[in-house]
Short mmCIF file of C-alpha atoms in Angstrom, two decimals:
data_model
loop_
_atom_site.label_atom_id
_atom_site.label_comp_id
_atom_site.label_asym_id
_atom_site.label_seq_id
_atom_site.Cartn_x
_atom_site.Cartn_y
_atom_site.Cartn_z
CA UNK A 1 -8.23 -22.79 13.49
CA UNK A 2 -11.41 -21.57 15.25
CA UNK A 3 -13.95 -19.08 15.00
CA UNK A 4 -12.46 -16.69 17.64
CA UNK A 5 -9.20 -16.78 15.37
CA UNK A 6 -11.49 -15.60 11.98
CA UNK A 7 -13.10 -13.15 13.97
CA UNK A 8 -10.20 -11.47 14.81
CA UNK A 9 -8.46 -11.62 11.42
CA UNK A 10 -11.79 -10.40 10.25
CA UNK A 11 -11.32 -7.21 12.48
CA UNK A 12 -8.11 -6.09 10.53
CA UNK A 13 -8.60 -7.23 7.22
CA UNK A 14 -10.38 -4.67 4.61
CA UNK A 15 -12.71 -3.84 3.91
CA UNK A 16 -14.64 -6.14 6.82
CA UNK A 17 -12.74 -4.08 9.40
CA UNK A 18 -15.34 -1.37 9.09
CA UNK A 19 -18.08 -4.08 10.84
CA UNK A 20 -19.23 -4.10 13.78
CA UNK A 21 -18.68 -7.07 16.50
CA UNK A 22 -22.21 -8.50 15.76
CA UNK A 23 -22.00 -8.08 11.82
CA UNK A 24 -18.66 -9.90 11.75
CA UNK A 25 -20.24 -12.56 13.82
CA UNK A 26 -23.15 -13.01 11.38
CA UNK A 27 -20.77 -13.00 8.30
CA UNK A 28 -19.12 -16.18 10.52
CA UNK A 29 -22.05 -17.71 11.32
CA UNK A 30 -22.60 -17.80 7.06
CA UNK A 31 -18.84 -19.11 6.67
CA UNK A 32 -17.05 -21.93 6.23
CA UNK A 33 -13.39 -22.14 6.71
CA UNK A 34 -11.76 -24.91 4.43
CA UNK A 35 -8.39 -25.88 4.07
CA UNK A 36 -6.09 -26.48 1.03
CA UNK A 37 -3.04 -28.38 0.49
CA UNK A 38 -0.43 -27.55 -1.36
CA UNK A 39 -1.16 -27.64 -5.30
CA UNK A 40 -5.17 -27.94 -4.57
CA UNK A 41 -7.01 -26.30 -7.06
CA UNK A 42 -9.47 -23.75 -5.37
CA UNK A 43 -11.35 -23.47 -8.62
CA UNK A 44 -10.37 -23.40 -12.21
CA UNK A 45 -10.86 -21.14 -15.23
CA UNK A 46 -14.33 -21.85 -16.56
CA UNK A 47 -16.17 -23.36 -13.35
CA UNK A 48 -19.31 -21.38 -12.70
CA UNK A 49 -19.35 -18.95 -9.64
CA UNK A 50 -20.21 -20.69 -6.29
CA UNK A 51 -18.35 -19.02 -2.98
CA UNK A 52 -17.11 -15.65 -2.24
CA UNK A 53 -13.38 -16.15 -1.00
CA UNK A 54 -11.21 -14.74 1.49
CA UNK A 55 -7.67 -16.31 1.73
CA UNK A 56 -6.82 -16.44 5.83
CA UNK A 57 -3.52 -17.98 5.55
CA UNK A 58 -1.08 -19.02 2.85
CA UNK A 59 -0.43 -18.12 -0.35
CA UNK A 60 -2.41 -18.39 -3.87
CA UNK A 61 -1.64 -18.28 -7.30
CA UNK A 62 -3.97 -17.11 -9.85
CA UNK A 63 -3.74 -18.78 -12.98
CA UNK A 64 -4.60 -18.35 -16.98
CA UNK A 65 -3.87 -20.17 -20.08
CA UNK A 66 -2.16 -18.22 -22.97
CA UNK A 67 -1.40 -19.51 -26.03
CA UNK A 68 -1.92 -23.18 -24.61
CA UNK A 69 -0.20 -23.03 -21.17
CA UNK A 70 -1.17 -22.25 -17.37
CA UNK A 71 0.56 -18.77 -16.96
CA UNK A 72 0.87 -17.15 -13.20
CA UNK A 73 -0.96 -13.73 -13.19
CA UNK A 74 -0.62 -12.74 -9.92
CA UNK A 75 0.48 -14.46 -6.20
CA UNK A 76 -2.56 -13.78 -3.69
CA UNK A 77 -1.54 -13.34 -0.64
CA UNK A 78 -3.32 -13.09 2.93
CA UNK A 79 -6.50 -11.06 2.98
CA UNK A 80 -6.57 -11.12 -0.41
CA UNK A 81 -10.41 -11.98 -1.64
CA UNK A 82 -11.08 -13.54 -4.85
CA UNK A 83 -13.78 -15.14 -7.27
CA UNK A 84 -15.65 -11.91 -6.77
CA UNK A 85 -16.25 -11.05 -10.57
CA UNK A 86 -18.01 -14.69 -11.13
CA UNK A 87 -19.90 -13.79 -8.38
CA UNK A 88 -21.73 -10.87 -9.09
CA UNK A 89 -21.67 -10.85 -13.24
CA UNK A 90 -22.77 -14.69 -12.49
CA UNK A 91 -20.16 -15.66 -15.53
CA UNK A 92 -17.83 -18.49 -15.18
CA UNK A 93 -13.66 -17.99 -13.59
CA UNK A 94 -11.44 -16.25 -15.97
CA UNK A 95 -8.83 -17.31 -14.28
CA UNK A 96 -7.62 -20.55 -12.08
CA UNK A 97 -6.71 -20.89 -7.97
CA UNK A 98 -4.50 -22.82 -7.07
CA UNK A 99 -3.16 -23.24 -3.51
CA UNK A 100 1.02 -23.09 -3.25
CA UNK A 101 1.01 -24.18 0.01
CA UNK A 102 -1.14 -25.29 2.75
CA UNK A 103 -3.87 -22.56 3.14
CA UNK A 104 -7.14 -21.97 5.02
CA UNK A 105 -9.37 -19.90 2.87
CA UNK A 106 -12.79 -18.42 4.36
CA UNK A 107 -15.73 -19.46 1.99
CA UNK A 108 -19.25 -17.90 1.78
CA UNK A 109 -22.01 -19.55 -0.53
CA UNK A 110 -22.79 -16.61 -3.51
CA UNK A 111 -25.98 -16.77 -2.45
CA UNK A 112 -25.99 -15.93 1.62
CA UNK A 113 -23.00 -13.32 0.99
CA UNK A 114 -25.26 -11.44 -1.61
CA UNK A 115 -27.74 -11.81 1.26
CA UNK A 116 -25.41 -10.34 3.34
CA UNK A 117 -24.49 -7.29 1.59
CA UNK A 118 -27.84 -6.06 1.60
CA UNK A 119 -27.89 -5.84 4.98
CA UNK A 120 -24.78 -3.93 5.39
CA UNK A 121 -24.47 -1.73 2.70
CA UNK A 122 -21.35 -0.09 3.33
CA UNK A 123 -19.23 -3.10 2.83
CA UNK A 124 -21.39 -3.57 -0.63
CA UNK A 125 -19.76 -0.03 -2.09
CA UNK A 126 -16.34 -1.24 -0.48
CA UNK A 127 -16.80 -4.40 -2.68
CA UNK A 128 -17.63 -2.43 -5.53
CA UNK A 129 -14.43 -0.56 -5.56
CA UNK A 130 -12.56 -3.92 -5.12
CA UNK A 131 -14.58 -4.81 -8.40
CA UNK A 132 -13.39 -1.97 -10.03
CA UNK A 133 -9.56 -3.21 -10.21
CA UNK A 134 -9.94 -6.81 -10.79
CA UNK A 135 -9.92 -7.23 -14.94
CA UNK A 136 -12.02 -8.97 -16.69
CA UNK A 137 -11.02 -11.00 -19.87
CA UNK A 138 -12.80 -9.00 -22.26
CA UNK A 139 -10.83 -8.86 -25.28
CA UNK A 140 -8.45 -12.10 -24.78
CA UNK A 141 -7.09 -14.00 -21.71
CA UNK A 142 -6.68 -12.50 -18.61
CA UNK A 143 -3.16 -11.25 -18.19
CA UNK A 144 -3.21 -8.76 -15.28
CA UNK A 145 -5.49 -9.96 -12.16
CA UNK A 146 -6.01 -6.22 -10.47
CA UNK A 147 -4.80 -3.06 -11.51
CA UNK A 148 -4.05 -0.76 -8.83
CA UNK A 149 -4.83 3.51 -8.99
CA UNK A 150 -3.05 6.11 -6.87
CA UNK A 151 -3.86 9.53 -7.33
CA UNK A 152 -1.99 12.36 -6.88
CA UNK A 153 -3.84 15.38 -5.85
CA UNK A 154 -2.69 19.18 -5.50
CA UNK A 155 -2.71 22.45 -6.32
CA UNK A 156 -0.99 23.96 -9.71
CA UNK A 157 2.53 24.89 -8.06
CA UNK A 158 2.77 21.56 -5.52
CA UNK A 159 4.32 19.36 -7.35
CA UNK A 160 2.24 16.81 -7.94
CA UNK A 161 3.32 15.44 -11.57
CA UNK A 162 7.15 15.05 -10.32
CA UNK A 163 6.04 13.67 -7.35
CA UNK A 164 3.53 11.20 -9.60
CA UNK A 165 5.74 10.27 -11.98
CA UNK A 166 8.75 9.54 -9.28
CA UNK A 167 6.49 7.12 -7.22
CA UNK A 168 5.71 5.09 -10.93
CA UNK A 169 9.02 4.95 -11.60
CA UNK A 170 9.84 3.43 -7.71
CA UNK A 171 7.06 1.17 -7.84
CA UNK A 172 8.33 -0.05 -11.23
CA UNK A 173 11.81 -0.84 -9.27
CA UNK A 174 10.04 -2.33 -6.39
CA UNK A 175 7.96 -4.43 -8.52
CA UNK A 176 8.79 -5.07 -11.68
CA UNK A 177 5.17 -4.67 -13.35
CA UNK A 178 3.80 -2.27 -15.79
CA UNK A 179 2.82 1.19 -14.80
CA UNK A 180 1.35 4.01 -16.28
CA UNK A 181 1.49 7.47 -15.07
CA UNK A 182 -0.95 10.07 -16.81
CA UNK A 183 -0.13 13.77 -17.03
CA UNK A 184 -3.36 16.05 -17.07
CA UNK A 185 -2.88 19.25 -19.39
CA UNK A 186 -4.69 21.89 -21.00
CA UNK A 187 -4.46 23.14 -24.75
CA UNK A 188 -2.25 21.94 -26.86
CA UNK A 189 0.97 21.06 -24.50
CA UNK A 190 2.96 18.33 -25.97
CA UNK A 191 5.78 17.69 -23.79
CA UNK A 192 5.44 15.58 -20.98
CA UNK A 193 6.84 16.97 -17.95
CA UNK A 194 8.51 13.26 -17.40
CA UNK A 195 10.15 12.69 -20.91
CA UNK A 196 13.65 14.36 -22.34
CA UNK A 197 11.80 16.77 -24.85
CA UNK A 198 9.83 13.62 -26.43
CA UNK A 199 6.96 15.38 -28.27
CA UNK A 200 3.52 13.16 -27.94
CA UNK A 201 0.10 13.93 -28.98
CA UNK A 202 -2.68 14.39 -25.80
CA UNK A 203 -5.36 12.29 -25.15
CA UNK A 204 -8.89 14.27 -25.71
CA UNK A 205 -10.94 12.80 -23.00
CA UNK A 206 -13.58 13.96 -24.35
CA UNK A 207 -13.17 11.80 -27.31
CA UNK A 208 -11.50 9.15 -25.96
CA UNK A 209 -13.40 5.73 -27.24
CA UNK A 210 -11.87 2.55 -26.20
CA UNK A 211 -9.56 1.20 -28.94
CA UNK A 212 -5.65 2.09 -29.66
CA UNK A 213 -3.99 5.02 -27.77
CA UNK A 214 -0.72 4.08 -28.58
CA UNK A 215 -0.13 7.37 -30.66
CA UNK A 216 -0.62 9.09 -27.28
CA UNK A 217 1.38 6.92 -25.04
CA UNK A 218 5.63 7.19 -24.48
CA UNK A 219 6.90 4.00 -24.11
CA UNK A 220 9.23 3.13 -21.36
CA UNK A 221 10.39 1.69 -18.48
CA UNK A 222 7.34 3.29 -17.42
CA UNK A 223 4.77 4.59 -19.51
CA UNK A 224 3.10 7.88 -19.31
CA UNK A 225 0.18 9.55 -21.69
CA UNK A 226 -1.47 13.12 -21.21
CA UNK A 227 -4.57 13.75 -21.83
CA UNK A 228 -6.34 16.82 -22.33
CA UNK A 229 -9.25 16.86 -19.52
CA UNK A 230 -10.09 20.74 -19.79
CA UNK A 231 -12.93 19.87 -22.09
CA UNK A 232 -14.71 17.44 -20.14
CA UNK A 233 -14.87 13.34 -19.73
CA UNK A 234 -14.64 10.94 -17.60
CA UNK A 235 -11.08 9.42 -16.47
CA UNK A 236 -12.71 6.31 -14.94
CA UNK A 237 -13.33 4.88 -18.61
CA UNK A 238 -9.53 5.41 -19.80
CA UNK A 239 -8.36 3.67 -16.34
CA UNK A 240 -10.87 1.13 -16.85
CA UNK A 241 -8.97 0.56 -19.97
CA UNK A 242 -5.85 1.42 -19.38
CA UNK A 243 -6.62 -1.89 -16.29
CA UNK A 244 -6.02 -4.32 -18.70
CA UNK A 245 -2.36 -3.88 -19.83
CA UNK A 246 -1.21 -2.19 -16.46
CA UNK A 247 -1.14 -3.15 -12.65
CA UNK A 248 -0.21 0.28 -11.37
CA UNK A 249 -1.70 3.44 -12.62
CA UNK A 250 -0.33 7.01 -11.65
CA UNK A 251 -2.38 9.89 -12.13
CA UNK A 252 -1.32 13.24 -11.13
CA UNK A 253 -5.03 15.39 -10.44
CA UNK A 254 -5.52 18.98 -10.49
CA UNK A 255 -7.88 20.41 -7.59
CA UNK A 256 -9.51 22.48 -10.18
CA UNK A 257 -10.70 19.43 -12.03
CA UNK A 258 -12.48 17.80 -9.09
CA UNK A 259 -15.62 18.36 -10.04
CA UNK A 260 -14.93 17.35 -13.18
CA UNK A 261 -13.01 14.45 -14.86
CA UNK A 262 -12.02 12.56 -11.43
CA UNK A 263 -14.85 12.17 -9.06
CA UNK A 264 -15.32 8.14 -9.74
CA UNK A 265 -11.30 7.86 -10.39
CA UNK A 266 -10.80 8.92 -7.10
CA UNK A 267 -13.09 6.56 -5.64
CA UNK A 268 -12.01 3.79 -6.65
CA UNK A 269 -8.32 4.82 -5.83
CA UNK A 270 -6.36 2.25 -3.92
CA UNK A 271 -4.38 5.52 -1.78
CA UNK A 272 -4.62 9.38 -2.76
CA UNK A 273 -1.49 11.19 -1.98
CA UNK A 274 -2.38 15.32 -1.25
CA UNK A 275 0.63 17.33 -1.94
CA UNK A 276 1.08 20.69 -0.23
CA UNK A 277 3.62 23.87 -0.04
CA UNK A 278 3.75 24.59 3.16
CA UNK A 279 1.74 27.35 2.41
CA UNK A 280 -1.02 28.49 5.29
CA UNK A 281 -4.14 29.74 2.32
CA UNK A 282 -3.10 26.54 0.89
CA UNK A 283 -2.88 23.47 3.79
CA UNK A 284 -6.38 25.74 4.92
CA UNK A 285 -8.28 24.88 1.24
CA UNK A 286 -6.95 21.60 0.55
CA UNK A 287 -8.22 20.19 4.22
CA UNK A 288 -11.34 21.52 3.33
CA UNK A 289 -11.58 19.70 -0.13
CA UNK A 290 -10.41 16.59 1.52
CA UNK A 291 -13.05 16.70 3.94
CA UNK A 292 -15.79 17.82 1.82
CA UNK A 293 -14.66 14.93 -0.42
CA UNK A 294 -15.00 12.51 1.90
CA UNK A 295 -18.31 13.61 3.63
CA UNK A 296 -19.74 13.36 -0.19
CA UNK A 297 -18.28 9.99 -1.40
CA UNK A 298 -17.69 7.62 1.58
CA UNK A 299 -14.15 7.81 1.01
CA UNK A 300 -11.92 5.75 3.22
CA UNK A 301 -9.83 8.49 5.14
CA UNK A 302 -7.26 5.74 5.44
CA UNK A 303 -6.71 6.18 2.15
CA UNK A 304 -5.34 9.35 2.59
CA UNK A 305 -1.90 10.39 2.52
CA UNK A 306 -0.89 14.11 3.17
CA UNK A 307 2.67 14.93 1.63
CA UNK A 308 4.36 18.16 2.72
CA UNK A 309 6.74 19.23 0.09
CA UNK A 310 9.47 20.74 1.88
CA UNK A 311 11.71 22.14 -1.16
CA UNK A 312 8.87 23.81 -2.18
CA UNK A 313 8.14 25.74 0.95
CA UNK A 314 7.08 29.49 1.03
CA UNK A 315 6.71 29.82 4.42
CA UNK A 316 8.11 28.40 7.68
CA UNK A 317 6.15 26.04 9.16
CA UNK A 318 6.68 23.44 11.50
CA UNK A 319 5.15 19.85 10.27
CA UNK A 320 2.71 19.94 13.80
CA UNK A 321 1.38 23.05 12.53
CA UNK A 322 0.77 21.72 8.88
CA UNK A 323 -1.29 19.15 10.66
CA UNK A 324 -3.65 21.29 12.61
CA UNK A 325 -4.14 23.52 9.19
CA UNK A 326 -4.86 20.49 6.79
CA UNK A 327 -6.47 18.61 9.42
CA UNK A 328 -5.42 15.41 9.75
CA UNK A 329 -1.45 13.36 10.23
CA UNK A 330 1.19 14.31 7.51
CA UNK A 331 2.14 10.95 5.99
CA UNK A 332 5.25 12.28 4.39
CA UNK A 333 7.72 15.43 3.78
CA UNK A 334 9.21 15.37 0.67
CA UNK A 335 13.33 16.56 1.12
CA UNK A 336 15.02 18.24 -1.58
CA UNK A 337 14.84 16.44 -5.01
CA UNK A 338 17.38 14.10 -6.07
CA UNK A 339 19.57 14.01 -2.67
CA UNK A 340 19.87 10.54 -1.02
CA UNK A 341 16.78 11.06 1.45
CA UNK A 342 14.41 12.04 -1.06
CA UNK A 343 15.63 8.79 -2.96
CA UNK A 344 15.19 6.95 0.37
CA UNK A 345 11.75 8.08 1.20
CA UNK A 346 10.29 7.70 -2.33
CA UNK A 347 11.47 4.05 -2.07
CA UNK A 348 9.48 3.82 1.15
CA UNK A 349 6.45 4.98 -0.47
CA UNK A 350 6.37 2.95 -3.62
CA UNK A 351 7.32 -0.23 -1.32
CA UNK A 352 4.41 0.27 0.64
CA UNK A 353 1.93 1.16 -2.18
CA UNK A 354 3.23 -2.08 -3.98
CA UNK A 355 2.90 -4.23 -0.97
CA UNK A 356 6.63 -5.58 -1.49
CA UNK A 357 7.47 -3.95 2.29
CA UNK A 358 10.92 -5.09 3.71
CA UNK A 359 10.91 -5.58 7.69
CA UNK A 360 13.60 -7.03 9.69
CA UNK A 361 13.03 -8.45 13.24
CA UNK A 362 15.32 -8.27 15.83
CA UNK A 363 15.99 -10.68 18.93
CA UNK A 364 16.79 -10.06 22.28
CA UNK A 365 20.04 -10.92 23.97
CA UNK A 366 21.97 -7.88 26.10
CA UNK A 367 25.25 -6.87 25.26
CA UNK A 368 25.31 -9.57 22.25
CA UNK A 369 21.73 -7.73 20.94
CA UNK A 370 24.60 -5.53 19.82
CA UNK A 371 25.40 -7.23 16.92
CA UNK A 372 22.35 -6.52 14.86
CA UNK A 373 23.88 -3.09 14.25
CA UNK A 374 26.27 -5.09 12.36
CA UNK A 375 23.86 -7.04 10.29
CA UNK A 376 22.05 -3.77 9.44
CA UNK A 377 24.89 -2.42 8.29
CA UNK A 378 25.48 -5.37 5.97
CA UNK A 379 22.37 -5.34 4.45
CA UNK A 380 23.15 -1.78 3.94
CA UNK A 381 26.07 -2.36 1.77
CA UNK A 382 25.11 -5.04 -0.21
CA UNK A 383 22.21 -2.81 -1.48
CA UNK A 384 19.31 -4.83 0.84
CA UNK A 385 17.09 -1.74 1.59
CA UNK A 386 14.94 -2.12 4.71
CA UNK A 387 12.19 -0.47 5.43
CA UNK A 388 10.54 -1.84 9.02
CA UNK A 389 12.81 -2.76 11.86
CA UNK A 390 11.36 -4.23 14.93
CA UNK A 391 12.79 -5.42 17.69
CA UNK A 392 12.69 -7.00 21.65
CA UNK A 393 14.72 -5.95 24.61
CA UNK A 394 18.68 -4.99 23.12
CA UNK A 395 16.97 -5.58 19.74
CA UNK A 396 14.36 -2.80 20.39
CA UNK A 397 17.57 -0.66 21.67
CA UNK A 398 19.36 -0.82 18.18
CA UNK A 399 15.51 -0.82 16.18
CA UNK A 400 14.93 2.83 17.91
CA UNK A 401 18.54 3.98 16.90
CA UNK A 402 17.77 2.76 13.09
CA UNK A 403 14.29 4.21 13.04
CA UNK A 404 15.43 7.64 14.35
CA UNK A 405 18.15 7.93 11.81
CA UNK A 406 21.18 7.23 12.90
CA UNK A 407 24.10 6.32 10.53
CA UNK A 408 25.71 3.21 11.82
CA UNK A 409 29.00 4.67 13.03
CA UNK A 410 26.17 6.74 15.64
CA UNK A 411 24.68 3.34 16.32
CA UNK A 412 28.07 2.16 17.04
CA UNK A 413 29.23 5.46 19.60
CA UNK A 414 25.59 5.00 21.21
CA UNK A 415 25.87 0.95 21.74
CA UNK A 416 29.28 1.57 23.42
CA UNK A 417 28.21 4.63 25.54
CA UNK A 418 25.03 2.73 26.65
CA UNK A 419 27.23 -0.85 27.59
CA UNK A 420 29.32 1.69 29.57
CA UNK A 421 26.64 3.18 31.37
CA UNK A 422 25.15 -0.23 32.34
CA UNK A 423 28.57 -1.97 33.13
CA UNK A 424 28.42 1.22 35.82
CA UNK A 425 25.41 1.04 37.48
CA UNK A 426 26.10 -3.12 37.66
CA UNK A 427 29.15 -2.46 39.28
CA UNK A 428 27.68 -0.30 42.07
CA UNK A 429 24.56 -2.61 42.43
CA UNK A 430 27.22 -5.87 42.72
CA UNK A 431 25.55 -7.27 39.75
CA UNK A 432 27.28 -7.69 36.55
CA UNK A 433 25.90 -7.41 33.25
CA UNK A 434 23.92 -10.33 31.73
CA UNK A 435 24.02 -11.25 28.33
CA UNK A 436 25.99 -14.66 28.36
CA UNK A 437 28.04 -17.01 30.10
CA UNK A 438 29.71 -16.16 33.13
CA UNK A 439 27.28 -13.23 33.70
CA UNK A 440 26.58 -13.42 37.67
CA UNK A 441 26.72 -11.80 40.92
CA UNK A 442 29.97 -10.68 42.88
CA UNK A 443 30.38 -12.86 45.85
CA UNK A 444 31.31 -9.92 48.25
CA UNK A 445 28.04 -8.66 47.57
CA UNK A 446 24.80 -10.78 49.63
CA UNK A 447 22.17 -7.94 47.76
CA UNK A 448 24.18 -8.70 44.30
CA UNK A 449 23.77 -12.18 44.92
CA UNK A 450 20.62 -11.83 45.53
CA UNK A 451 19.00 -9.64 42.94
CA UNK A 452 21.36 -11.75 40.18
CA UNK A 453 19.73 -15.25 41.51
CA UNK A 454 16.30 -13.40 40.62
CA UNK A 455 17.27 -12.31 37.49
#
């Protein structure tokens, strides 16, 4: 593995993506890239900080002991970096790495990649957010590695609490871990908009003081708490918290309260998803928050998804004009609730904000390319949701039938009506169709011959 090959991984993994061509060659020049074999111990729990790390290839496991015994936390995979916390508190690992399988891993000495960060600042507050999610093993072992936030911004009528508390609950199928989704309300409301009439007690932020909240908190499959935030606080401290028991938390943000409770929650958000009626005054203020939130907190605008909610729509307007009023590309429209797309694109969403993405690639081979509308279909029906399909040549063909919706019966029709076609214009040229044996020219025909021996 050489330099040219870390130099280009460098250029698409976060946050180093954001450097330019010379500062990812200096961060090289400071690197070492060392390889692992399976079951090597990177470092383990207790060794002082030495390297920052960026796993390059393979896969990780990051390790703890409870009550006597090496318990996996979390599977690292590529791009992940690690040992940061050491690094910058200067405390030992609370945790152990341990290589699964053969892995390269890009190593920096703690004391050149501090260097380095001072002379590219940027990457520095990108780091800091990073910081943010890992947990530290404050009041016991280290169960939970990093804890993920998504917020969920909108307006009061957008739907933003469904919306929240729907992506927890898909995230909690797609991944089996713990999440939390919080509920903001005002006053004295004591029914969560997610439970069946279960009466709970808000969360004053205001008062909130780390310690037990579980009087405030309905237990289930997925949690959820609501906390008062009309009075003042800061969320960060609760999800700072709150990091420690869950990998994924939800939390459903007023625009009102901007300025308020969520400025650092939001910054240290893994994705914000903006949900909007498609409502002109509306789509018009929200793009202007967005911006004026980004221009005033460095915010990665990749982090930013726009969600159109469709069932809620007051007015009609096309998704290409919701773009050019928000200002930026619509990452998702929300169908109406319940029915089997909604279900289907909510699935999408919580795969991708979980990283547990499905993708199927399909291979090339004419008429017999075919057949993966078959295998599609099976997956289908033994409940194997996919999410990506790509493809090359007849596997494109079928891909760009899956991606643009059609059922498989459609696939089927369009298959047959496209094998027609080309079994037509073969027979005028003289040339058959390829795709297996016997595939050739017809001997009556020189040109046929011809253009088949160059195929």
């Amino acid at each position: 593995m050489d330099t040219d090959f870390i130099k280009n991984f460098l250029t698409s993994a976060s946050p180093f993506n954001r450097l330019k061509p010379k500062e990812i060659e200096a961060l090289v020049a400071l690197s070492e890239l060392h390889e692992y074999r399976n079951k090597d111990i990177i470092y383990k729990q207790g060794d002082p900080s030495d390297y920052f790390y960026l796993l390059v290839q393979g896969r990780v496991v990051a390790l703890t002991m409870i009550d006597g015994k090496a318990t996996e936390i979390e599977l690292l995979k590529r791009g992940t970096i690690f040992g940061i916390i050491s690094l910058f508190n200067d405390e030992t690992h609370s945790v152990t790495a341990q290589a699964i399988e053969n892995c390269w891993v890009m190593r920096v000495a703690k004391d050149r990649f501090k260097d380095f960060l001072e002379c590219n600042p940027l990457i520095a507050l990108d780091l800091s957010r990073i910081l943010s999610q890992r947990v530290k093993a404050r009041t016991g072992p280290k169960k939970i590695f990093q804890s993920r936030r998504i917020g969920v911004l909108g307006f009061a009528s957008s739907g933003k609490t469904t919306y929240a508390f729907n992506l927890g609950a898909r995230i909690k199928d797609a991944t089996g871990k713990n999440i939390i989704c919080i509920e903001v309300v005002s006053g004295e409301h004591k029914v969560p908009v997610f439970s069946d009439n279960k009466e709970v007690k808000p969360l004053d932020l205001k008062e909130f003081d780390e310690g037990d909240i579980d009087g405030h908190v309905v237990h289930d499959a997925v949690d959820y708490l609501l906390v008062r935030a009309d009075r003042g606080g800061d969320i960060s401290r609760l999800a700072n918290y709150l990091s420690e028991q869950y990998h994924f938390i939800v939390c459903e943000i007023g625009m009102k309260l901007l300025d308020q409770a969520y400025t650092n929650f939001i910054y240290r958000c893994d994705s914000l998803h903006v949900i909007f009626n498609k409502n002109k005054i509306e789509l018009t203020k929200g793009g202007r928050v967005i911006k004026d939130f980004e221009e005033l907190h460095f915010f990665d605008p990749e982090k930013i998804k726009v969600v159109i909610n469709e069932f809620r729509s007051g007015e009609n307007i096309d998704t290409e004009a919701c773009r050019r009023l928000v200002g930026r590309h619509i990452y998702a429209t929300v169908p109406d609730y319940g029915g089997k797309d909604y279900s289907g694109l909510m699935r999408r969403i919580a795969r991708e904000t979980g990283e547990v993405v499905l993708g199927v690639a399909l291979g090339s081979g004419g008429s017999y390319g075919f057949a993966h509308i078959g295998v599609l279909d099976v997956l289908e029906e033994n409940g194997i949701s996919v999410d990506i399909v790509c493809g090359s040549s007849m596997g494109a063909f079928v891909a760009a039938l899956w991606a643009a919706g059609f059922d498989f019966n459609r696939m089927r029709l369009s298959a047959h009506e496209f094998g027609r076609r080309r079994d037509a214009v073969g027979r005028r040229r003289g040339v058959l169709a390829r795709g297996g044996p016997g595939a050739g020219a017809r001997r009556d025909d020189p040109h046929g011959a011809q253009d088949a021996e160059r195929l």
